[in-house]
CSV table of N, CA and C in Angstrom, one decimal:
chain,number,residue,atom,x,y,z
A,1,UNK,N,100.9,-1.7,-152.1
A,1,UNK,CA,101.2,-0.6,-151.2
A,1,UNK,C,102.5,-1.0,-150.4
A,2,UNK,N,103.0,-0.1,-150.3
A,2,UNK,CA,104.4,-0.4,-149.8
A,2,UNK,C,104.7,-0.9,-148.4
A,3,UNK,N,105.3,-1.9,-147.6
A,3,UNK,CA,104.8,-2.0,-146.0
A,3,UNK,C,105.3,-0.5,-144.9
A,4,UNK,N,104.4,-0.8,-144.1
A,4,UNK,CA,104.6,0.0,-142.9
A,4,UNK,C,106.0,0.5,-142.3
A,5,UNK,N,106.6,1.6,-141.8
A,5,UNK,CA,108.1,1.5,-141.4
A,5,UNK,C,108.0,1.7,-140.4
A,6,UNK,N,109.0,0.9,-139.3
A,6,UNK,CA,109.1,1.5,-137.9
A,6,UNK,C,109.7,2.7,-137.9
A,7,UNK,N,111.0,2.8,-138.1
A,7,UNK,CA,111.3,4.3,-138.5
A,7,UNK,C,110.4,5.7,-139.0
A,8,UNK,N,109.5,5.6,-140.1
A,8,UNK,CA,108.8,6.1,-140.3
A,8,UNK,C,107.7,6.7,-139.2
A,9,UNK,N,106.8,5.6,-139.0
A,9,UNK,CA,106.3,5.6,-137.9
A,9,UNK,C,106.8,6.1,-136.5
A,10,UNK,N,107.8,6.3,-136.2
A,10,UNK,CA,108.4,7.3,-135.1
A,10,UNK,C,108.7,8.2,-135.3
A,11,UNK,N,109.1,8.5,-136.6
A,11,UNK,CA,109.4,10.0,-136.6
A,11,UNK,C,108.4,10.8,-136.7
A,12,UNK,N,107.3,10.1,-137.3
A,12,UNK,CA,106.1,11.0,-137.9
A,12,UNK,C,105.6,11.2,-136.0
A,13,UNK,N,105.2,10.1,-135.6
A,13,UNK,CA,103.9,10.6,-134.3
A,13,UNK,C,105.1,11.3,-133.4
A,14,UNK,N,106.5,11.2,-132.9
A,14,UNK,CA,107.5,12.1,-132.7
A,14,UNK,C,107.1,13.2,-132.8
A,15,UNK,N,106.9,13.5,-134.4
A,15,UNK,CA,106.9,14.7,-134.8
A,15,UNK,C,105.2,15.6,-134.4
A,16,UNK,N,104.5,14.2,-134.8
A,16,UNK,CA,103.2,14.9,-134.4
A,16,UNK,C,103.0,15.3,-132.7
A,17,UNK,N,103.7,14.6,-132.0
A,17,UNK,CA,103.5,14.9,-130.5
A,17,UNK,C,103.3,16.5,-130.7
A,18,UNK,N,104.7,16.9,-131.3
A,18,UNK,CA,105.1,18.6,-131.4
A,18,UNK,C,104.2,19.4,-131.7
A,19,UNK,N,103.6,19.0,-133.0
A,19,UNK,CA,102.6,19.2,-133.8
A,19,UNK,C,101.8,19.7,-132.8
A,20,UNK,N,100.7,18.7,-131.6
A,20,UNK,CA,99.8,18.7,-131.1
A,20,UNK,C,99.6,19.6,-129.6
A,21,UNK,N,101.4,19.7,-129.3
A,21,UNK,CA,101.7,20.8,-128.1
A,21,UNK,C,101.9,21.9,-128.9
A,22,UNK,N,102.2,22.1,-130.1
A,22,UNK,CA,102.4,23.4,-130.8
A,22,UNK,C,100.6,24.3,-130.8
A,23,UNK,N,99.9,23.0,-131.5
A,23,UNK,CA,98.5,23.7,-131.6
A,23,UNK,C,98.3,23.7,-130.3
A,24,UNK,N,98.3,23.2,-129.4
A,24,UNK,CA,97.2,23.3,-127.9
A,24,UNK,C,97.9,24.6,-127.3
A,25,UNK,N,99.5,24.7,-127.3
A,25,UNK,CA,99.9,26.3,-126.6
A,25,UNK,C,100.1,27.4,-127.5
A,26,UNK,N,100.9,27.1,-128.7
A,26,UNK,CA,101.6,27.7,-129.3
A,26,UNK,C,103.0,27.9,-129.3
A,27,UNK,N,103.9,27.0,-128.5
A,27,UNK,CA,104.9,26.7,-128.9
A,27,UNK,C,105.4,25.8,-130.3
A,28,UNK,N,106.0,26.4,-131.4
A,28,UNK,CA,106.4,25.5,-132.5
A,28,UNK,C,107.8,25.5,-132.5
A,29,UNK,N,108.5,25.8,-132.5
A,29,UNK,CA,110.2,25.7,-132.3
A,29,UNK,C,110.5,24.1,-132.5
A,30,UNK,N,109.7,22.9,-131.2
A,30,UNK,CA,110.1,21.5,-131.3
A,30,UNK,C,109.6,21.6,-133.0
A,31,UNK,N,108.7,21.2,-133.3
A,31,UNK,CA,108.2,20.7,-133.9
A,31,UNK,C,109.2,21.5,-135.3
A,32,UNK,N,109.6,22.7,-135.5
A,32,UNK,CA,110.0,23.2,-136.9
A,32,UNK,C,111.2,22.8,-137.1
A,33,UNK,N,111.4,22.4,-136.0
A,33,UNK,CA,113.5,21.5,-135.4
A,33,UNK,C,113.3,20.4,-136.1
A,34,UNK,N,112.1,19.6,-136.8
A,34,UNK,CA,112.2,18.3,-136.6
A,34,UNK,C,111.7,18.3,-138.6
A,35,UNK,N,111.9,19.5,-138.8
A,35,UNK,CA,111.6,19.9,-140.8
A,35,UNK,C,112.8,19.4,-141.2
A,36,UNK,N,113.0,19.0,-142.4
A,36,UNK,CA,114.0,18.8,-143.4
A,36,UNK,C,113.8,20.4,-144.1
A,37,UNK,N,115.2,20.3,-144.9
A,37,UNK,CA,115.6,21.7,-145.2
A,37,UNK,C,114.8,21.8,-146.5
A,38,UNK,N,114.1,20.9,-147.4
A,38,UNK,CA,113.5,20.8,-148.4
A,38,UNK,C,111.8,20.7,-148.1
A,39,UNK,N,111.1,20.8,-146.7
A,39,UNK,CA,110.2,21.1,-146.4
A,39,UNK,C,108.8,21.5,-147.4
A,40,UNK,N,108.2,21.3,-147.0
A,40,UNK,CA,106.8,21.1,-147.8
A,40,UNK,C,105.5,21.4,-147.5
A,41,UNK,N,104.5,22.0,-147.8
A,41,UNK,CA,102.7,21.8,-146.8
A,41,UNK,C,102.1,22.2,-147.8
A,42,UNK,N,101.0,21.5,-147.9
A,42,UNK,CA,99.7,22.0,-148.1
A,42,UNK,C,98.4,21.9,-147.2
A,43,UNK,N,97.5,23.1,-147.4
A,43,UNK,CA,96.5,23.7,-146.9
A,43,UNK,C,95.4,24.3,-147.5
A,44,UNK,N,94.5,23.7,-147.5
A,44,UNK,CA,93.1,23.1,-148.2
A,44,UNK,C,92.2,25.0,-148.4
A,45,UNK,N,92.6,25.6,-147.3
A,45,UNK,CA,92.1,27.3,-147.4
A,45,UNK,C,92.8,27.7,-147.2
A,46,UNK,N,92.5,29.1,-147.2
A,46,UNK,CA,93.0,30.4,-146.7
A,46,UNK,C,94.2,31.2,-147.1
A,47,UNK,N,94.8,31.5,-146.8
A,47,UNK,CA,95.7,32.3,-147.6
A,47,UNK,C,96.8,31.8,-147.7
A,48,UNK,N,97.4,30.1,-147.2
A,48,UNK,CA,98.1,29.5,-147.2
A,48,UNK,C,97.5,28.2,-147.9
A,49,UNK,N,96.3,28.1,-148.9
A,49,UNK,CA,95.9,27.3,-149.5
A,49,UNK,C,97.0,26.9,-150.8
A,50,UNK,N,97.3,25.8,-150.7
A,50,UNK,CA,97.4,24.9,-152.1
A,50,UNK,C,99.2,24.9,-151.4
A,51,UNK,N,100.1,24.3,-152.6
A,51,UNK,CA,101.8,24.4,-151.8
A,51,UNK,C,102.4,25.5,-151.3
A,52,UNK,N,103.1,25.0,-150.4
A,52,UNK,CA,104.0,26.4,-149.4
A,52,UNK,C,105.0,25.6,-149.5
A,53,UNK,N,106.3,26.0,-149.2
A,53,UNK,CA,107.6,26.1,-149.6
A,53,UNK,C,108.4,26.5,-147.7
A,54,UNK,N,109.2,25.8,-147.3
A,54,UNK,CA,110.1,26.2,-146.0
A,54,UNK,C,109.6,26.0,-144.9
A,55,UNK,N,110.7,26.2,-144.1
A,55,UNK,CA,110.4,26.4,-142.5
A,55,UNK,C,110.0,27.9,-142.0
A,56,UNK,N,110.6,29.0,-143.0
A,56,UNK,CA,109.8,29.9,-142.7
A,56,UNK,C,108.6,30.2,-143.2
A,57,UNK,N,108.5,29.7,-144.4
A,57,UNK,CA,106.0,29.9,-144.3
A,57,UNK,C,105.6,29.2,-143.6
A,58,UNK,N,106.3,27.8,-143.0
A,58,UNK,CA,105.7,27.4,-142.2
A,58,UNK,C,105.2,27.8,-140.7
A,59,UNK,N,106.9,28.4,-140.5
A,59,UNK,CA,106.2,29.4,-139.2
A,59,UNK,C,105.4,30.3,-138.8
A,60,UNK,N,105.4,30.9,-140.4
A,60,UNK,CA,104.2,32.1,-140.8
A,60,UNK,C,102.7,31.5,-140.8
A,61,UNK,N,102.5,30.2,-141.7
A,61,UNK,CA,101.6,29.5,-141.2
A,61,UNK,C,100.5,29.5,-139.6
A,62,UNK,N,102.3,28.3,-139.0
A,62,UNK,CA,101.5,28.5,-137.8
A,62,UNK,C,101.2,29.6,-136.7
A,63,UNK,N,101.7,30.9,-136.7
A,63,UNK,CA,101.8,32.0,-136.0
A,63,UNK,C,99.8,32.2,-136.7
A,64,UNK,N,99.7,32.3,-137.9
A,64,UNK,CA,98.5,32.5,-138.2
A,64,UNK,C,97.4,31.6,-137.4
A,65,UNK,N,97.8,30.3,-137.6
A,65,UNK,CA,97.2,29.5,-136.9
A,65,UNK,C,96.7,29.9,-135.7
A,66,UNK,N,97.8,30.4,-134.6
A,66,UNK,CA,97.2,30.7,-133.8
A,66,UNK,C,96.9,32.1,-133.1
A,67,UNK,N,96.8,33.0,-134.3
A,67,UNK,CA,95.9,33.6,-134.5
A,67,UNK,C,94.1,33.6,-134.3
A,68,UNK,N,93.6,32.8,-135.4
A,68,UNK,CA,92.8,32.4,-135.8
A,68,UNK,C,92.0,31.1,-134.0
A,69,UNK,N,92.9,30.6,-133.6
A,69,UNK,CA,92.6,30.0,-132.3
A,69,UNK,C,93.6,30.0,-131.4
A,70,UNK,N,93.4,31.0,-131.0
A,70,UNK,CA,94.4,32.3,-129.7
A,70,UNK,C,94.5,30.9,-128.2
A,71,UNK,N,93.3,30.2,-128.7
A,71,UNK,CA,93.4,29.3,-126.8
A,71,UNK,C,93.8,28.3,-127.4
A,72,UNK,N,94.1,27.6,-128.9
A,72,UNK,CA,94.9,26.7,-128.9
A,72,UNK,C,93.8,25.4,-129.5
A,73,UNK,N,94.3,24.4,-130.0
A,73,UNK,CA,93.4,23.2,-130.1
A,73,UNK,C,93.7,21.8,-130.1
A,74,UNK,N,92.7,21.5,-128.9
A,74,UNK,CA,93.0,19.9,-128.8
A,74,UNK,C,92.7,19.0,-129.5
A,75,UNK,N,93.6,18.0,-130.3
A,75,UNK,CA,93.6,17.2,-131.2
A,75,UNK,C,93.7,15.8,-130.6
A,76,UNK,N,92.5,14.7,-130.8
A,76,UNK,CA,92.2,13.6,-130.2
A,76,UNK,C,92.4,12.6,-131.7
A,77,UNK,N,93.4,11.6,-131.9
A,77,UNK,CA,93.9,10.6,-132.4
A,77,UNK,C,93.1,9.6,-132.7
A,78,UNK,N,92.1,9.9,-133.8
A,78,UNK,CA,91.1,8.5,-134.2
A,78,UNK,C,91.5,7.2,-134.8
A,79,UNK,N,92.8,7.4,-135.3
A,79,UNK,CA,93.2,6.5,-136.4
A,79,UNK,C,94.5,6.8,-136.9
A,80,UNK,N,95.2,6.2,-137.2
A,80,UNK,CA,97.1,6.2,-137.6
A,80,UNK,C,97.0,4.9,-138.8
A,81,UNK,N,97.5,5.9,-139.6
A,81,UNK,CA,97.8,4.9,-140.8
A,81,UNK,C,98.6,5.1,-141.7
A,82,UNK,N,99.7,3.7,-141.7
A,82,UNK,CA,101.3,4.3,-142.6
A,82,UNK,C,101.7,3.6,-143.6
A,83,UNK,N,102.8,4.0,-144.2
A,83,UNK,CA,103.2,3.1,-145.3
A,83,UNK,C,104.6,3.4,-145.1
A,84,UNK,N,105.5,3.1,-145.9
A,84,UNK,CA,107.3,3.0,-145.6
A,84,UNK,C,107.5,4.7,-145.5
A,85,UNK,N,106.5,5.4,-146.0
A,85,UNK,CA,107.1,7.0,-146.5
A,85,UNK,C,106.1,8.1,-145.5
A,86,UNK,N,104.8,8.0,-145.2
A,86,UNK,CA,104.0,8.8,-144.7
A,86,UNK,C,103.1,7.9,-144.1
A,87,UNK,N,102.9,8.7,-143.1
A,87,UNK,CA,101.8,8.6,-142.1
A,87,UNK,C,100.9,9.5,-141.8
A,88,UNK,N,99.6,9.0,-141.9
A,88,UNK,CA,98.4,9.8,-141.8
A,88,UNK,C,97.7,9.5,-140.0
A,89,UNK,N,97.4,10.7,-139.6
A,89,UNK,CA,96.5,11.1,-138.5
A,89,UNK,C,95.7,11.4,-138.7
A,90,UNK,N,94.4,11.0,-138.6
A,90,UNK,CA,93.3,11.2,-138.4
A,90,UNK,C,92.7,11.6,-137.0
A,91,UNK,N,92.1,13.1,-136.8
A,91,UNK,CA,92.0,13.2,-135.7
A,91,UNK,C,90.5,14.4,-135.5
A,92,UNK,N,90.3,14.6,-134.4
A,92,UNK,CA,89.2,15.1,-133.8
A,92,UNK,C,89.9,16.4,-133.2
A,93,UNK,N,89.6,17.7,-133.2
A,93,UNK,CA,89.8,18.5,-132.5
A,93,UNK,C,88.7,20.0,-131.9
A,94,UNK,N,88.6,20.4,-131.2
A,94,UNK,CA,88.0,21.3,-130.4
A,94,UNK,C,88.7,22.4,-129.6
A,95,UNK,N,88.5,23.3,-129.8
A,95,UNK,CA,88.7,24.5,-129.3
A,95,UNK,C,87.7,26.0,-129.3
A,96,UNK,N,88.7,26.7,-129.5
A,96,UNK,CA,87.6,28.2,-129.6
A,96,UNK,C,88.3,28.6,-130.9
A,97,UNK,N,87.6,29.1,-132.1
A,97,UNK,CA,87.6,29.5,-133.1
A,97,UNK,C,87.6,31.2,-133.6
A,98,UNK,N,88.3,32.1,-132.8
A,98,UNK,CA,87.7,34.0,-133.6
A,98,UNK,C,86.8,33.7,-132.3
A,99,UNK,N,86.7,33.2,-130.8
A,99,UNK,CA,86.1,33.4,-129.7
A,99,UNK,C,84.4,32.5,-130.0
A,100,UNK,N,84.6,31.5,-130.8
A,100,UNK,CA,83.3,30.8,-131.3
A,100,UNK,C,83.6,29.2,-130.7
A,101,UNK,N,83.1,28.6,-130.1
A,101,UNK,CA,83.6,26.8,-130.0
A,101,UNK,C,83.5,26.8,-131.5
A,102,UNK,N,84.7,25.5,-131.4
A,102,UNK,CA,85.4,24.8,-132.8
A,102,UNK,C,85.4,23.6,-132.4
A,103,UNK,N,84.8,22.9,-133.3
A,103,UNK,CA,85.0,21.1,-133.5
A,103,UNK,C,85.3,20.9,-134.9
A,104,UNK,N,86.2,19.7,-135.2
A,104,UNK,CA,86.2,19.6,-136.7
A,104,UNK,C,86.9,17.9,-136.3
A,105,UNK,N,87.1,17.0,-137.7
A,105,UNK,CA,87.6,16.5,-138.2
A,105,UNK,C,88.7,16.6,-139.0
A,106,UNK,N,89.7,15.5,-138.9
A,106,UNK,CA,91.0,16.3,-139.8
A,106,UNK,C,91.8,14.7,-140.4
A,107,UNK,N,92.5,14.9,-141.6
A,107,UNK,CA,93.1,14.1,-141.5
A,107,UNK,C,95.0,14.8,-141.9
A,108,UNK,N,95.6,14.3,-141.1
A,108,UNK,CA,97.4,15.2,-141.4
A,108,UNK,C,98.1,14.2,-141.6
A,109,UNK,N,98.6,14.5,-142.8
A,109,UNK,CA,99.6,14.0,-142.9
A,109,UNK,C,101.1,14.1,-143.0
A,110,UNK,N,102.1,13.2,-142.8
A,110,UNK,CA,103.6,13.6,-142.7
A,110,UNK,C,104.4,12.8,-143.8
A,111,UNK,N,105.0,13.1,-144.3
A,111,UNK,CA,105.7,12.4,-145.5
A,111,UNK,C,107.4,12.5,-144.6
A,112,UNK,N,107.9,11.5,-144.4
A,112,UNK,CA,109.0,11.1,-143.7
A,112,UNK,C,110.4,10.8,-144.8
A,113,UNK,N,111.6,11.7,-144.6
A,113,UNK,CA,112.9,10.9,-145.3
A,113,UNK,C,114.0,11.2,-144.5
A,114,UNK,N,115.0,10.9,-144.5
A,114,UNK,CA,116.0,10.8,-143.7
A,114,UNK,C,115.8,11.2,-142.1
A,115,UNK,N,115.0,10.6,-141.7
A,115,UNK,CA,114.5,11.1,-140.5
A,115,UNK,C,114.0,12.2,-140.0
A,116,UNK,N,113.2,13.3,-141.0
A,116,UNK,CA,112.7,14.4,-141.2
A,116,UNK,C,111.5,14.1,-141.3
A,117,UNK,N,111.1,15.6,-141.2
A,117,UNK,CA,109.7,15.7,-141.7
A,117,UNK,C,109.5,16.5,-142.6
A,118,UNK,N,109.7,16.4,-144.2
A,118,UNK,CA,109.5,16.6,-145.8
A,118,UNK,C,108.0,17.4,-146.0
A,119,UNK,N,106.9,16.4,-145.4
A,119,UNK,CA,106.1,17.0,-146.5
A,119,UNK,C,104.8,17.3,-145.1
A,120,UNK,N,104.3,17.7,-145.3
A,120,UNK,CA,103.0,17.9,-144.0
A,120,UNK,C,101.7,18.2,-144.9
A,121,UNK,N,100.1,18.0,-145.4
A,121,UNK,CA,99.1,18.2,-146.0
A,121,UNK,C,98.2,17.8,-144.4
A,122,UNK,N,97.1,19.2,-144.9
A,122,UNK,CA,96.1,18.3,-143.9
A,122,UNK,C,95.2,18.7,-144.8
A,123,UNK,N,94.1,17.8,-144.8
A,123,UNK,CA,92.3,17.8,-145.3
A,123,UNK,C,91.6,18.2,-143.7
A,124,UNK,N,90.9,18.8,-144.3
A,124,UNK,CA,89.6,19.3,-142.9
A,124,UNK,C,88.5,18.5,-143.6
A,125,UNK,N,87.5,18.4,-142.5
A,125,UNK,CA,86.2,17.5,-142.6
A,125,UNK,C,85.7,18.5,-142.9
A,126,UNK,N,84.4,18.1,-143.0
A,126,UNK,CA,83.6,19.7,-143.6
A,126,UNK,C,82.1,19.5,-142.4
A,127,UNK,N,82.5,19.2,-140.9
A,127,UNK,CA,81.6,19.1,-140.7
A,127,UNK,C,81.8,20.4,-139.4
A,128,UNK,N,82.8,20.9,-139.5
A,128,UNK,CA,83.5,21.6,-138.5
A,128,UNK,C,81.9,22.8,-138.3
A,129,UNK,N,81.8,22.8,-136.7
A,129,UNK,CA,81.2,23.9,-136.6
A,129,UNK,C,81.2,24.9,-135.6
A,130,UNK,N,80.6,26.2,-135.8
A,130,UNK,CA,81.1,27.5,-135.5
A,130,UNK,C,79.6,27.6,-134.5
A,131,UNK,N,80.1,27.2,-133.2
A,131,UNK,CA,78.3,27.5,-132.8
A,131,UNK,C,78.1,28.7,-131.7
């Protein structure tokens, strides 16, 4: 496995800061400033399941996003783990879900190049619940 990069590693939690003020308010602007023009995601459901393409699905993305959690969601950092190219977050988050408490598990990832952010995937836990 390839070693860890400092560079890498700053762009990516950089980037996730944005990430993490984008979900909790809904501001994304920082965070879509900080895409490469060759941009990338995948998403495990919903109607943005499997690859998306740009900075604009992505914004469509997240506008849905917060949709879907109108008050936003706090993401708590269990674990950071990198290699020269991507770095993975592993994280906890809670909110209101469609006006339901939301808890879940996550892992996100950022695929890092020229000081961008290329590629973005997240996995959901499946333990997430609607109570």
């Amino acid at each position: 496995m390839p070693e860890a990069s400092s560079e890498t590693l700053q762009v990516a939690t950089d980037a996730f800061q944005d990430f993490a003020s984008g979900l909790a308010g809904g501001d994304w602007e920082p965070f879509l400033n900080q895409l490469s023009n060759d941009f990338t995601f995948w998403f495990p459901a919903g109607p943005f399941k499997g690859v998306n393409q740009g900075r604009a699905r992505a914004s469509e993305f997240f506008a849905m996003v917060m949709q879907v959690f109108p008050g936003g969601l706090a993401l708590t950092i269990r674990q950071i783990t990198s290699n020269a190219t991507t770095v993975v977050f592993e994280v906890e988050s809670q909110g209101s879900m469609l006006g339901h408490p939301y808890e879940n598990q996550a892992a996100i990832a950022f695929d890092v190049k020229d000081g961008k952010i290329c590629g973005y995937r997240e996995y959901l836990g499946v333990i997430f619940q609607l109570k």
